[in-house]
Structures are given as structure tokens and as C-alpha cells.
XYZ file of C-alpha atoms in Angstrom:
747
model
C 102.383 81.265 111.518
C 99.391 79.649 113.214
C 98.120 81.352 116.335
C 99.185 79.600 119.555
C 96.086 77.598 120.454
C 97.053 77.293 124.146
C 97.201 81.082 124.242
C 93.706 81.258 122.732
C 92.416 78.944 125.457
C 94.043 81.088 128.115
C 92.679 84.369 126.843
C 89.193 82.946 126.402
C 89.284 82.083 130.069
C 90.339 85.632 130.922
C 93.765 84.386 131.936
C 95.781 87.412 130.862
C 93.797 90.466 131.871
C 91.312 88.707 134.075
C 88.218 90.319 132.534
C 86.454 93.017 134.502
C 88.387 92.177 137.650
C 91.444 93.825 136.186
C 93.928 91.252 137.504
C 97.424 91.379 136.054
C 97.119 94.867 134.557
C 100.198 96.174 132.739
C 101.770 98.857 134.923
C 103.105 101.124 132.205
C 101.559 103.558 129.763
C 100.594 100.929 127.204
C 98.202 98.026 127.423
C 99.981 96.039 124.730
C 103.379 94.426 125.129
C 105.854 96.692 123.346
C 108.520 94.788 121.388
C 112.120 95.847 121.054
C 112.790 98.074 118.025
C 114.810 95.275 116.430
C 111.743 93.010 116.594
C 109.451 95.437 114.741
C 109.040 94.713 111.036
C 108.099 98.080 109.406
C 106.253 96.381 106.563
C 104.247 93.754 108.448
C 101.041 94.688 110.286
C 99.510 91.994 112.497
C 95.864 92.924 112.886
C 93.240 91.386 115.162
C 90.138 91.177 112.998
C 86.709 90.525 114.571
C 86.115 87.121 112.985
C 86.265 84.993 109.863
C 85.402 86.929 106.670
C 82.221 85.514 105.180
C 83.623 86.232 101.702
C 86.333 88.277 100.013
C 84.299 88.676 96.839
C 83.345 92.377 96.555
C 79.885 91.385 95.330
C 79.243 89.164 98.347
C 81.202 90.688 101.262
C 78.928 92.705 103.539
C 80.366 92.697 107.083
C 83.164 94.593 108.809
C 85.230 91.404 109.058
C 85.609 91.383 105.287
C 85.281 94.917 103.918
C 88.719 96.351 104.816
C 90.408 93.290 103.343
C 88.271 93.593 100.202
C 89.262 97.251 99.833
C 92.945 96.342 100.041
C 92.547 93.554 97.472
C 90.279 95.243 94.932
C 90.643 98.724 93.531
C 87.695 101.065 93.169
C 86.951 103.673 90.571
C 87.368 106.155 93.437
C 89.038 105.389 96.788
C 89.052 106.765 100.325
C 91.832 109.034 101.569
C 93.309 108.832 105.074
C 90.442 110.964 106.397
C 87.738 108.656 105.056
C 86.772 111.015 102.228
C 85.938 109.487 98.818
C 88.261 111.703 96.821
C 91.323 109.646 95.872
C 91.674 108.521 92.253
C 91.538 104.775 91.789
C 91.005 102.966 88.530
C 89.337 106.178 87.389
C 91.895 108.910 86.778
C 89.147 111.541 86.601
C 85.380 111.848 86.690
C 82.626 114.413 86.214
C 78.862 114.810 86.597
C 76.314 116.529 84.402
C 74.684 119.721 85.651
C 71.459 117.891 86.508
C 73.328 115.228 88.536
C 71.917 112.387 86.426
C 74.834 111.478 84.149
C 78.235 110.470 85.528
C 81.336 109.847 83.443
C 84.461 108.014 84.602
C 87.724 108.123 82.663
C 89.726 105.016 83.514
C 93.497 105.131 83.673
C 95.331 103.247 80.959
C 97.938 100.721 82.004
C 96.146 99.327 85.090
C 95.990 95.528 85.101
C 94.681 92.590 87.073
C 97.294 90.704 89.060
C 97.600 88.166 86.244
C 98.583 90.941 83.817
C 95.223 91.218 82.038
C 94.418 94.891 81.251
C 91.566 96.520 83.177
C 89.075 98.431 81.037
C 85.719 100.151 81.358
C 84.122 96.902 80.196
C 85.281 95.318 83.462
C 83.565 98.091 85.402
C 80.329 97.612 83.474
C 80.475 93.833 83.959
C 81.031 94.229 87.708
C 77.968 96.447 88.099
C 75.826 94.031 86.099
C 77.114 91.150 88.201
C 76.192 92.824 91.498
C 72.700 93.654 90.257
C 71.855 90.421 88.458
C 69.420 88.245 90.445
C 71.473 85.121 89.642
C 74.347 86.564 91.691
C 72.115 87.098 94.742
C 74.483 89.794 95.997
C 73.700 91.298 99.415
C 75.179 94.526 98.006
C 72.787 94.877 95.062
C 70.880 97.757 96.662
C 73.923 100.005 96.245
C 73.543 99.781 92.456
C 69.792 100.244 92.201
C 70.275 104.003 91.845
C 71.077 103.484 88.154
C 68.358 103.566 85.524
C 66.102 100.509 85.788
C 68.291 99.223 88.639
C 65.378 97.976 90.744
C 63.692 96.321 87.760
C 66.972 94.687 86.699
C 67.546 93.262 90.182
C 63.965 91.929 90.068
C 64.536 90.322 86.630
C 61.691 92.423 85.227
C 63.192 94.780 82.602
C 63.845 93.787 78.971
C 65.096 95.085 75.624
C 62.723 94.549 72.707
C 64.895 92.815 70.108
C 62.625 93.237 67.045
C 59.860 95.567 65.890
C 56.710 94.052 67.381
C 53.227 95.114 68.515
C 53.911 98.833 68.107
C 57.296 98.659 69.826
C 60.483 99.425 67.946
C 63.561 97.257 68.280
C 65.653 98.594 71.159
C 62.700 99.783 73.233
C 62.995 99.156 76.975
C 60.026 97.558 78.734
C 59.082 96.013 82.056
C 57.251 92.695 82.334
C 53.795 93.193 83.828
C 52.440 89.679 83.452
C 52.114 86.624 81.262
C 49.319 85.636 78.874
C 47.791 87.051 75.725
C 44.653 88.259 77.503
C 44.997 90.360 80.612
C 43.267 88.681 83.511
C 42.139 85.693 81.458
C 44.231 83.222 83.442
C 44.566 83.930 87.204
C 47.339 81.333 87.408
C 49.322 83.281 84.826
C 49.366 86.353 87.049
C 50.653 84.337 89.987
C 53.222 82.798 87.694
C 54.367 86.227 86.609
C 55.448 87.126 90.145
C 56.905 83.764 91.171
C 60.590 82.859 91.038
C 59.879 80.186 88.446
C 58.354 82.622 85.971
C 59.375 81.662 82.417
C 62.501 83.652 81.595
C 62.891 84.879 78.007
C 66.675 84.872 78.556
C 66.663 81.061 78.823
C 68.352 79.247 75.928
C 69.564 75.770 74.976
C 71.916 74.368 72.371
C 71.297 71.309 70.236
C 75.039 70.572 70.358
C 77.471 70.627 73.289
C 78.230 74.143 74.469
C 81.907 74.975 74.983
C 82.243 77.736 77.607
C 85.349 79.844 77.105
C 86.701 83.381 77.081
C 85.352 85.761 74.459
C 86.631 84.795 71.000
C 88.612 81.771 72.201
C 88.545 78.542 70.142
C 86.637 75.474 71.272
C 89.951 73.863 72.224
C 90.379 76.563 74.921
C 87.063 75.769 76.617
C 87.245 75.382 80.401
C 83.824 73.700 80.653
C 81.310 72.024 78.382
C 77.575 71.573 78.739
C 75.597 68.640 77.390
C 73.194 69.206 74.468
C 69.889 70.588 75.690
C 71.342 72.109 78.855
C 69.469 75.221 79.942
C 71.509 78.404 80.257
C 70.661 82.057 80.887
C 71.943 84.831 78.623
C 73.581 87.581 80.709
C 74.848 89.778 77.882
C 75.576 89.826 74.156
C 78.776 91.253 72.707
C 78.865 94.296 70.466
C 76.172 96.314 72.231
C 76.364 99.692 73.985
C 77.505 98.373 77.384
C 79.333 95.192 76.403
C 82.618 94.046 74.883
C 82.985 94.276 71.083
C 82.281 91.098 69.190
C 85.416 89.163 68.211
C 86.708 88.749 64.695
C 86.478 90.901 61.598
C 82.890 89.910 60.950
C 81.680 91.051 64.352
C 79.680 87.874 64.947
C 77.934 88.314 68.308
C 78.740 86.064 71.250
C 76.655 85.475 74.363
C 77.908 85.489 77.936
C 75.852 82.859 79.736
C 75.161 81.351 83.160
C 74.640 77.645 83.773
C 73.640 75.988 87.036
C 75.922 73.216 88.263
C 74.365 71.501 91.245
C 74.707 73.887 94.169
C 77.207 76.011 92.231
C 77.264 77.610 88.789
C 79.575 78.474 85.919
C 79.707 81.292 83.359
C 81.276 81.593 79.957
C 81.122 82.909 76.407
C 79.705 81.008 73.431
C 78.858 82.149 69.893
C 75.252 83.354 69.963
C 74.488 81.098 67.006
C 75.238 78.036 69.211
C 72.130 78.834 71.236
C 69.543 77.529 68.809
C 66.875 76.629 71.351
C 64.591 79.087 73.179
C 62.235 77.191 75.545
C 60.191 80.303 76.305
C 60.159 81.779 72.819
C 56.390 81.395 72.433
C 55.404 82.554 75.906
C 53.412 85.779 75.572
C 54.489 88.514 77.995
C 52.443 91.586 78.836
C 54.880 94.494 78.882
C 54.854 98.261 78.983
C 57.473 100.893 78.250
C 59.675 101.987 81.133
C 59.081 105.427 82.631
C 60.629 108.303 80.642
C 63.201 109.064 83.360
C 64.434 105.439 83.132
C 65.387 105.776 79.455
C 69.060 106.327 78.549
C 69.844 109.849 77.464
C 69.767 109.173 73.710
C 66.293 107.575 73.792
C 63.191 109.529 72.830
C 60.728 109.351 75.758
C 57.860 110.376 73.483
C 58.416 107.473 71.084
C 56.309 104.966 73.045
C 53.103 105.417 75.038
C 53.968 104.762 78.682
C 50.762 103.077 79.878
C 49.991 100.935 76.832
C 50.132 97.188 77.492
C 51.835 95.287 74.666
C 51.890 91.541 74.028
C 55.353 90.337 73.081
C 56.681 86.804 72.614
C 59.667 85.675 74.643
C 61.664 85.354 71.426
C 61.608 89.155 71.134
C 62.724 90.018 74.696
C 66.081 89.941 76.511
C 67.394 91.447 79.738
C 70.755 92.989 78.801
C 73.153 95.455 80.496
C 72.021 98.354 78.287
C 68.699 98.415 80.161
C 70.661 100.011 83.036
C 71.354 103.218 81.159
C 75.014 102.252 81.207
C 77.354 102.662 78.253
C 81.015 102.148 77.371
C 81.743 104.534 74.474
C 85.403 103.437 74.413
C 87.538 100.986 76.413
C 88.473 103.582 79.016
C 85.229 105.530 79.460
C 82.268 104.434 81.546
C 79.013 106.407 81.558
C 76.392 105.781 84.235
C 72.943 107.365 84.302
C 70.441 107.695 87.123
C 66.702 108.297 86.709
C 66.671 110.983 89.375
C 69.174 113.549 90.641
C 71.830 111.678 92.613
C 74.174 114.233 94.177
C 75.811 111.543 96.327
C 76.790 109.222 93.457
C 80.533 109.840 93.789
C 80.262 109.064 97.509
C 78.341 105.891 96.682
C 80.707 104.645 93.975
C 83.412 103.919 96.588
C 81.152 101.195 98.016
C 82.367 97.585 97.889
C 79.627 96.813 95.355
C 81.588 98.809 92.768
C 84.994 97.239 93.360
C 85.806 95.665 90.015
C 85.865 91.874 89.768
C 87.708 89.869 87.063
C 85.203 88.231 84.731
C 87.673 85.590 83.520
C 88.294 84.398 87.098
C 84.731 84.676 88.383
C 83.340 82.782 85.402
C 85.340 79.640 86.122
C 84.570 79.402 89.864
C 81.822 81.885 90.868
C 81.804 80.999 94.590
C 85.491 80.145 95.053
C 87.552 82.344 92.747
C 88.642 84.708 95.567
C 89.817 81.996 97.982
C 93.357 80.569 97.746
C 92.154 77.427 99.490
C 90.456 76.540 96.188
C 92.082 78.798 93.586
C 95.834 78.636 93.039
C 96.324 82.233 91.897
C 93.568 84.600 93.023
C 93.115 87.429 90.539
C 92.641 90.867 92.096
C 93.483 94.492 91.299
C 94.300 96.337 94.529
C 97.508 97.318 96.272
C 97.609 93.983 98.118
C 96.826 90.452 97.010
C 95.879 87.418 99.059
C 98.667 84.996 99.935
C 96.879 82.567 102.243
C 93.649 81.998 104.138
C 93.594 79.527 107.016
C 90.035 78.918 108.130
C 89.251 80.398 111.562
C 92.886 81.390 111.952
C 94.080 84.180 109.685
C 94.000 85.803 106.264
C 97.311 87.066 104.926
C 97.700 89.726 102.243
C 100.972 90.788 100.621
C 101.990 93.807 98.586
C 101.347 93.616 94.849
C 104.355 95.473 93.354
C 102.711 95.993 89.945
C 99.810 98.017 91.365
C 99.587 101.309 89.478
C 100.093 103.303 92.710
C 102.534 100.977 94.427
C 104.543 103.973 95.656
C 101.704 104.834 98.072
C 101.556 101.311 99.532
C 103.598 101.075 102.720
C 102.737 97.578 103.928
C 104.506 94.532 102.569
C 102.336 92.106 104.512
C 99.073 92.155 106.469
C 98.156 89.252 108.741
C 94.526 89.534 109.822
C 93.712 87.140 112.663
C 90.163 85.789 112.582
C 89.327 86.080 116.284
C 85.569 86.208 116.831
C 85.717 86.633 120.610
C 86.420 90.120 121.954
C 88.161 88.918 125.108
C 90.442 86.641 123.107
C 91.209 89.449 120.671
C 92.200 92.005 123.305
C 94.203 89.538 125.349
C 96.049 88.433 122.213
C 96.856 92.112 121.637
C 98.037 92.497 125.248
C 100.403 89.561 124.831
C 101.959 91.168 121.752
C 100.236 88.838 119.299
C 98.896 91.652 117.114
C 99.795 95.292 116.590
C 96.253 96.674 116.423
C 92.651 95.592 116.812
C 89.796 96.248 114.475
C 87.243 98.898 115.422
C 84.920 98.293 118.389
C 86.351 94.958 119.408
C 87.101 95.861 123.029
C 84.809 94.062 125.530
C 82.532 96.299 127.567
C 83.970 95.006 130.845
C 87.469 96.061 129.741
C 86.521 99.652 128.942
C 86.785 100.957 132.550
C 90.268 99.473 132.651
C 91.650 100.756 129.367
C 90.062 104.208 129.714
C 91.739 104.714 133.094
C 88.626 104.588 135.288
C 90.216 101.809 137.348
C 93.747 103.185 137.094
C 93.278 106.476 138.851
C 92.315 108.248 135.635
C 95.378 107.052 133.701
C 94.071 105.773 130.382
C 96.383 103.553 128.374
C 98.023 105.511 125.592
C 97.340 102.818 123.003
C 93.570 103.051 123.542
C 91.748 105.428 121.188
C 88.159 106.680 121.064
C 86.867 108.591 118.032
C 83.591 109.762 116.516
C 81.728 107.212 114.429
C 79.065 107.625 111.767
C 76.980 104.806 113.204
C 73.869 104.219 115.302
C 72.982 101.332 117.653
C 69.260 100.596 117.553
C 66.578 98.044 118.315
C 65.093 96.244 115.348
C 61.324 95.992 115.709
C 59.492 93.363 113.668
C 56.521 95.493 112.595
C 54.607 92.448 111.356
C 54.803 90.582 114.673
C 54.584 93.670 116.908
C 51.960 95.260 114.715
C 50.432 97.642 117.254
C 51.744 101.191 117.010
C 51.038 102.011 120.662
C 52.915 98.948 121.901
C 55.976 99.885 119.863
C 55.819 103.486 121.078
C 55.531 102.310 124.681
C 58.683 100.237 124.323
C 60.587 103.233 122.905
C 59.356 105.706 125.532
C 60.219 103.402 128.445
C 63.998 103.449 127.873
C 66.142 105.833 129.892
C 68.949 106.114 127.366
C 70.904 108.495 129.607
C 71.987 105.439 131.602
C 73.550 103.665 128.627
C 76.972 105.392 128.817
C 77.370 103.853 132.292
C 77.226 100.478 130.553
C 79.216 101.227 127.427
C 81.731 103.604 129.099
C 83.262 104.817 125.832
C 81.793 108.243 125.222
C 78.765 107.122 123.215
C 75.921 109.606 122.838
C 72.471 108.400 123.967
C 70.009 109.186 121.201
C 66.361 108.680 120.320
C 67.251 110.116 116.889
C 67.987 107.600 114.151
C 70.536 109.335 111.940
C 73.912 109.530 113.730
C 75.744 112.768 114.322
C 77.616 114.714 116.978
C 76.083 116.429 120.013
C 75.012 119.913 118.967
C 76.639 121.306 122.101
C 80.025 120.069 120.829
C 79.754 121.529 117.328
C 81.637 124.629 116.228
C 79.784 127.916 116.033
C 80.095 127.849 112.248
C 78.589 124.361 112.023
C 75.758 125.268 114.402
C 74.996 128.316 112.274
C 74.858 126.098 109.189
C 72.466 123.760 111.017
C 70.291 126.590 112.294
C 70.715 125.588 115.963
C 72.270 127.041 119.092
C 74.556 125.594 121.744
C 71.632 124.790 124.051
C 69.639 122.937 121.358
C 69.301 119.326 122.533
C 70.209 116.343 120.415
C 72.624 115.682 117.596
C 73.267 116.930 114.063
C 75.397 115.902 111.095
C 77.324 117.939 108.553
C 76.479 116.526 105.128
C 78.911 118.715 103.216
C 81.155 121.204 105.063
C 79.953 124.754 104.662
C 76.928 123.730 102.557
C 74.497 121.279 104.113
C 73.539 120.125 107.581
C 70.997 117.578 108.781
C 69.277 117.784 112.167
C 67.355 114.544 112.772
C 63.855 114.708 114.319
C 63.854 114.201 118.117
C 62.292 110.730 118.294
C 60.577 109.089 121.277
C 62.860 109.876 124.185
C 62.399 108.685 127.770
C 58.927 109.492 129.123
C 57.682 106.758 131.501
C 54.285 108.373 132.074
C 53.579 108.598 128.354
C 54.917 105.054 127.937
C 52.276 103.731 130.344
C 49.513 105.600 128.513
C 50.661 104.110 125.200
C 50.751 100.658 126.802
C 47.153 100.956 127.996
C 46.045 101.998 124.514
C 47.841 98.933 123.162
C 46.064 96.658 125.671
C 42.659 98.019 124.654
C 43.314 97.669 120.933
C 44.980 94.250 121.069
C 42.783 92.567 123.666
C 43.676 88.899 124.042
C 46.444 89.301 121.460
C 48.459 91.525 123.828
C 51.735 89.654 124.471
C 52.476 88.302 127.947
C 56.170 88.432 127.172
C 58.357 89.729 124.359
C 61.545 88.203 123.010
C 64.703 90.259 122.453
C 67.497 88.675 120.408
C 71.131 89.679 120.136
C 74.256 88.163 118.635
C 76.685 86.409 120.943
C 80.418 87.081 121.239
C 80.062 90.798 122.015
C 79.741 91.448 125.723
C 78.201 94.885 125.268
C 75.180 93.423 123.459
C 74.427 91.177 126.427
C 74.738 94.050 128.921
C 72.461 96.297 126.861
C 69.939 93.466 126.471
C 69.820 93.010 130.247
C 69.421 96.777 130.686
C 66.451 96.837 128.288
C 64.895 93.852 130.030
C 65.006 95.744 133.333
C 63.734 99.006 131.808
C 60.652 97.350 130.318
C 59.990 95.482 133.567
C 60.335 98.626 135.705
C 58.449 101.112 133.529
C 55.936 98.875 131.738
C 55.676 95.775 133.894
C 56.475 93.701 130.791
C 58.493 90.495 130.856
C 61.262 90.094 128.304
C 62.985 86.887 127.278
C 66.576 87.305 126.074
C 68.029 85.057 123.384
C 71.582 85.108 122.042
C 72.569 83.611 118.681
C 75.750 83.026 116.740
C 76.260 85.896 114.282
C 75.463 84.073 111.031
C 72.290 82.563 112.510
C 71.253 85.933 113.913
C 71.770 87.692 110.573
C 69.682 85.071 108.767
C 66.880 85.145 111.353
C 66.538 88.931 111.353
C 66.581 89.053 107.561
C 63.827 86.427 107.400
C 61.753 88.083 110.137
C 62.259 85.325 112.712
C 62.350 87.690 115.685
C 60.263 90.220 117.626
C 62.943 92.624 118.877
C 66.670 92.515 118.214
C 69.809 94.610 118.383
C 71.347 96.021 115.248
C 73.427 98.904 114.015
C 74.058 100.839 110.853
C 77.403 102.348 109.957
C 77.023 104.907 107.212
C 79.668 105.131 104.502
C 78.982 108.826 104.064
C 76.815 111.399 105.795
C 73.497 111.432 103.977
C 70.443 109.961 105.725
C 68.332 109.300 102.650
C 70.524 106.789 100.756
C 72.537 105.548 103.718
C 69.836 105.024 106.339
C 66.227 105.747 105.430
C 66.120 103.883 102.117
C 66.771 100.661 104.063
C 63.223 100.785 105.409
C 61.299 101.131 102.169
C 58.870 98.305 101.441
C 60.933 96.449 98.868
C 64.391 97.084 100.283
C 66.371 93.858 100.839
C 67.705 95.488 104.027
C 64.241 96.095 105.494
C 64.543 93.771 108.483
C 61.794 95.795 110.188
C 59.157 94.437 107.785
C 57.927 98.037 107.810
C 55.857 99.203 104.855
C 53.982 102.522 104.916
C 52.655 104.082 101.669
C 53.015 107.561 103.176
C 56.678 106.890 103.955
C 57.179 105.584 100.415
C 55.622 108.753 99.025
C 57.882 111.110 100.993
C 60.970 109.081 100.145
C 59.913 109.148 96.491
C 59.633 112.925 96.617
C 63.104 113.140 98.134
C 64.546 110.915 95.434
C 63.171 113.179 92.698
C 64.164 116.473 94.330
C 67.212 118.129 92.680
C 67.669 120.729 95.440
C 69.899 119.149 98.134
C 68.529 121.307 100.958
C 64.904 120.488 100.115
C 65.870 116.851 99.744
C 67.208 116.798 103.314
C 63.998 118.361 104.627
C 62.015 115.557 103.014
C 64.389 113.010 104.536
C 63.748 114.546 107.948
C 60.007 114.228 107.377
C 60.428 110.535 106.498
C 62.600 109.851 109.533
C 60.007 111.519 111.779
C 57.324 109.169 110.409
C 59.481 106.129 111.108
C 60.237 107.200 114.679
C 56.730 108.362 115.497
C 55.400 104.917 114.573
C 57.894 103.246 116.898
C 58.965 101.232 113.860
C 62.586 101.362 115.027
C 64.057 102.293 118.408
C 67.414 104.150 118.372
C 69.593 103.843 121.467
C 72.980 105.493 121.020
C 75.492 106.927 118.582
C 78.541 104.709 118.362
C 82.091 105.701 119.038
C 85.072 103.859 117.638
C 87.161 102.078 120.255
C 90.492 100.851 118.988
C 93.772 99.527 120.337
C 96.931 100.430 118.412
C 100.534 99.973 119.426
C 102.423 103.299 119.476
C 104.694 102.225 116.636
C 101.723 101.755 114.247
C 101.434 104.767 111.939
C 98.746 105.902 109.480
C 96.285 103.172 110.399
C 93.785 105.987 110.287
C 90.683 106.096 112.470
C 88.147 107.789 110.209
C 84.573 108.841 110.946
C 83.225 106.077 108.683
C 85.841 103.449 109.609
C 87.084 103.314 106.030
C 90.845 103.483 106.366
C 93.099 102.490 103.446
C 94.886 99.851 105.491
C 97.681 99.378 102.955
C 98.967 102.872 103.759
C 99.736 101.962 107.361
C 103.288 101.161 108.454
C 105.279 100.357 111.595
C 107.984 102.677 112.918
C 110.722 100.911 114.916
C 112.047 104.321 116.012
C 108.693 105.548 117.328
C 110.119 106.392 120.754
C 112.320 109.126 119.353
C 109.189 111.064 118.377
C 107.423 110.673 121.744
C 107.291 113.821 123.864
C 108.210 113.042 127.510
């Protein structure tokens, strides 16, 4: 089952196709080696992935190497269809929204189970959302769930339930922590403490006896871990409340679900609440105020508490619990989610990996390893396929789970995903017959002229496919390091993007606009009418909802070398001695196209600005960490939208407090416009505000768009229903292999 390592060495050296030279090209119609029909297994897809998945935990997976595998392993409330539309029922059999688009109800199907036979309920969905948002999880996907009431404050560990009547607040009131100390401003250190990571947490507890962590209601003898007396834990939730499991037993005695640190790892579990008899921060005085009226769950009275009054409340009277999110579970198969503002895209958003349910009983025992068969004997999942094996830097193998509620729609029996992080190796492995298809955009730039027919007299290989993609390739600009607006604008204006397709050679659309779309000239007359444009209107546009809404991004800073030089001179005058002699552009290694584009940009800035550029390549994980931490000046990046809406899928990434704001961009005016958009119930007006925000971002040179991606994929002709969708979200389990494919081919 292991990949032939001598073959890997050969393909890395370009030994099969010979790289850009095109030596040893297959003569026929197909680039890949076509097996005999008798050698094709209809139920086994061998897939060349683009590298080693960083995680297969839905809360932690965030890259394309992991997401498709996660979607096959873990069911969503709603799933994608073969066209990439979020319309297929999943664990939710039905769903509906309130008229004001602020309350969303999901009715879960009865009979669905985890792979270990445990029933799946709405409580699992609520737990999974809390887990993604909780700061102790440190999920890179938490932003997807901040649209719920108090989502941002929950992720920041700043929202609490008042547990008792105190200081004019009634029990059950929701408040945010504003500071620490009985007297506002009396202790400057207290204010600093209130914003630091080590701020005293009112959810901290201890037990005077050993704590036996177990499943809810289980006896001490069933504990899977114990904690020494005095060990500090954090309460995550308490049973018997509006968004949590019922308390066990006839008496309804509440239990607490807790987190405990264990060296570099952690563990979770349930204990009777009465076992937690120590509260280290019980006497700490917190300054709190009531949450905004629109953050209150629907059955709360917004007039009951004065919004701007500062209250002093002891830690003993405060807890952060799931109910602060405006989330409720009225019965085991109904989940209600509320948003503070109109959220017309919520059903599009709920398909996101962040909302793929995770099994509490498995996660609790091994929070960082539960999904990996290298450490966990039987991985618990819920999707149409379950993991069978994972060989590091070799392959991940999934197999059909026959007890999946919709097993009849699953066509694959086995998926072998090879973890090949070099594009040349991946394509050459495909050519040799090692895999049946490659993942999206894993064809080296130097191979494109070969596979698209440019070097074969116009005869493209029939197993090479190019399709529209809802993604944009752009330059990250560190706005803190390159803090002069004119310098950033000069860099944007000095790029002749029209030359980029000569490098990429796969039908990409050069664009100074940030939100991806299709060239207006290629749109249908009906779509152009919806967008309010004509065939000769330059640029791109995107259909948000067919027949209803269109978005035409602002034009951006397109190629204008004369204006670029004027902007550069303004930058020199304003910056003086601080004007950089050279700038550094980083890109991730392993993708040939990134290197070619980097060299193109280096030449453009030299030719049109006289600026020197140093190029640096980094391994992907290092590059991701550096750009997130701001350790760069300029760098390549891209954004693939899950659905066509610029506000939640693109522009919100660049708000001041967004965890995805690699630009280090923070403009109060931008925040204001985005805030207006978030509160606007009219979808058309909302899109106009989004366009205004995008124009501000581009005009400041805060980000530099380059081109709209296409999807470039290799698929053997016998591979069926491995759909190429506009958002690259294909339900891979519905693919199959047809040994008799030739009988359907038209001569």
C-alpha cells in the first residue's frame, strides 16, 4: 500500500514528464496511464492530495489538504450537492429561518448515530459550536461561529451569565467583563490584568477531593481520568440549562463539564457540580455591564437592565456558559441558533467545517489525538466514510461506513488520499497510473502549456480540466511595516496584471478587484441585466443569488505606471530616511507558480518603480505562521470563498480584530461601514455597503489583488461524479469509477 519511494525520487527529478521540456510525453489523448477495465476497481478512488493534512478534526482543519477528507468523515447539518450548493439535508432533515433572518431552527433526523453506535442529537450540535468558539480550543475556524449572539465576546472569554441576583442584576442576566477591581480606574494594573491572557477567570474551580472525569451520569468506577485534589479546572458548561444536556438522575442534580490542562495537552470530562467546592477567583470583583439588546436571546427582556451601567460582581456570581450564545436545545432533536443582526447567508455558512459535529465522548478523552488512528484505535465519526489508516507523509485511507443514514448515496467503498506535497511529484505519479485524480490546482505551472495542448499542436489532453473558481490570488501587505499609503498604492499601480496569464497559462482572469467573479463580457445577458452592466463594461462580477442579487466589485488600482511613479515620489517625501531601500516578498515553496509570479513582481517593481525586491520562499507551515504573526512585508496569499457573498467570506477577514487579518489593517472608517452592512436587513443595500468597504481597502493599497483563480484538475476518464464545483466543495464520497467508460465515449 505504501507509495513506491523510488518512483517518488524519479518524479521529483522530473524523470517521467521531464518538467517544462516536455520529454517523454504520452502520445495519446490522455496524460494519465489508462488501466485495463479489469484493473479498475469501481469503489476505490486513488486521489493525489496536495500534502499531509494538518488535522482531521473539524474544529482544527483549515487547509485544502484536510477539508475534503473532513467533509467525508463528518456529517454537517446541511451538506453540499454535486454542484457545490449548500442545499442537501445532512444531520438536519429540515430547517427554517424567521422573517427577520435572526432566528434559525434545525430539526435533526432521528436515528442518526456516531460510528460507535451512540445516537446523535441536537446537544451534540450545540456542544460542537461551543467547542469551536471556546478560547481553550484555539480553533482556527472560530470566526465562522462568531455570527451568533455574543459570539465574539465568547471567543474572547469576556461574556458571562449572572448566577445570582446581585448589584441590580437579576440571576440569568448576560454581561460582558469590562475590567477588574471594585473602583473603576483605582488600580491601573487591574485594567492591564483585565485584558491579559492571565486574567482571573471566574470559571476556574478546584476540588478538595480527587476529581473523577467521566461521561455524564457515569459512576466513579467508569472514570477515564482522575485529577489530584486542588487541581485547577475550567467549567465549560453545566447540565440542565437551556443549551446543555439534561442533568442525570431523577433528582436532576447538575453536573459540570470541565477542562483540565495536562502538560502540553488537555483532557475534558463530567463531574458532579458539587465536587467542585473550591473557587479561586470567587472574591475577585469584576466590572461588568449588560450585553447590547440585540445580543440577548429572544425570550429576554432588553429593557430589564440598563445597558451602560457598570456593575461590580464577584467571581462567585459569574460563569461563561453556552446559553450566552443565544443558542437553545428545546428538545433532543431541535437546535435553535440566534444572530444579533440579520444573517441572510446563515444556511450557506452552516455547511462550513466549523459546524461539522464532533463526538464529545471521544474528544474529551484525547482532545488533540481523537481523530487520528495512529493514536486512537477506533476513531469516532459520523459521515459517509470513516478513517481506516493514516501513514504519515504517505497516505490517508477512508472506507465506507455502511451504517451512515444515507449510505445509499455513497458510491465509494475506499478512498486513498496520497499526501504528496510536491506538484511535480503529484502529476508524475498520476501520469504513471499511481492515482486516478489530482486535487484542485496541483498542476505545476511549467506543465500547463503541455497539458493544455500549447506544445502539442493545440491538442489538450482530455483528462485535463479547467473550471471557474470562486477564489482570488492576491498580495498580502503588512500595513504595520509598510505603513505609508502612497508606497502601497505605488506597488499596486506598478503591476501589469495583463501579463499574468502568460505565466499561469490556465485561463485565469487578471484582476485589480478583490472579490472574485467572472468577466462581465462572458456573463449572460440576463446576469448582466441583474448586475446593471453591459457587455463592454470592464472587470468582473459575481452572482450572489441567481435572479436576485449581483455584486460588482470596485475597480481597484489597475496598471498605471505614471501614477505609480507619482505615488512613489509622495511616499519618498513623507517617509524620508525611513523609505525602504529594498522590500521583501515571501511565498510558500512547493508550488512552482508562486515562484514564477514572485519573479514577475520583482521585475515589475524594478522596471516601473526602480525598487529592489528580495524574494524568500518558506515551507508552508512556517509561511502560514509567519504571515499570521506579521513576520513579513509582502507575501502571496489567496482566498477561496465557500459561497458568493463578499461581506462574510472576504471583507470581514480584514476587520481589526479578525483572527484572519494578516494585513494588520485597522481603519475605523472601514469598521463603521462593515458594521452598517452587518446591521442592514436589505440584501441589496448590504451589498452596496460591502462595495463601499472593499473600495476603501483597495484605495488604501492595503491589499493587492492579482488574478481570479481557475481550477486545474487531472481526472482519468473512468472517474465519474468527482464534481468540479465553483467553490471546490465536491462530496467526494459520491464519486465512482466506471470500468466500462469507453462504451460511453463518442468517437
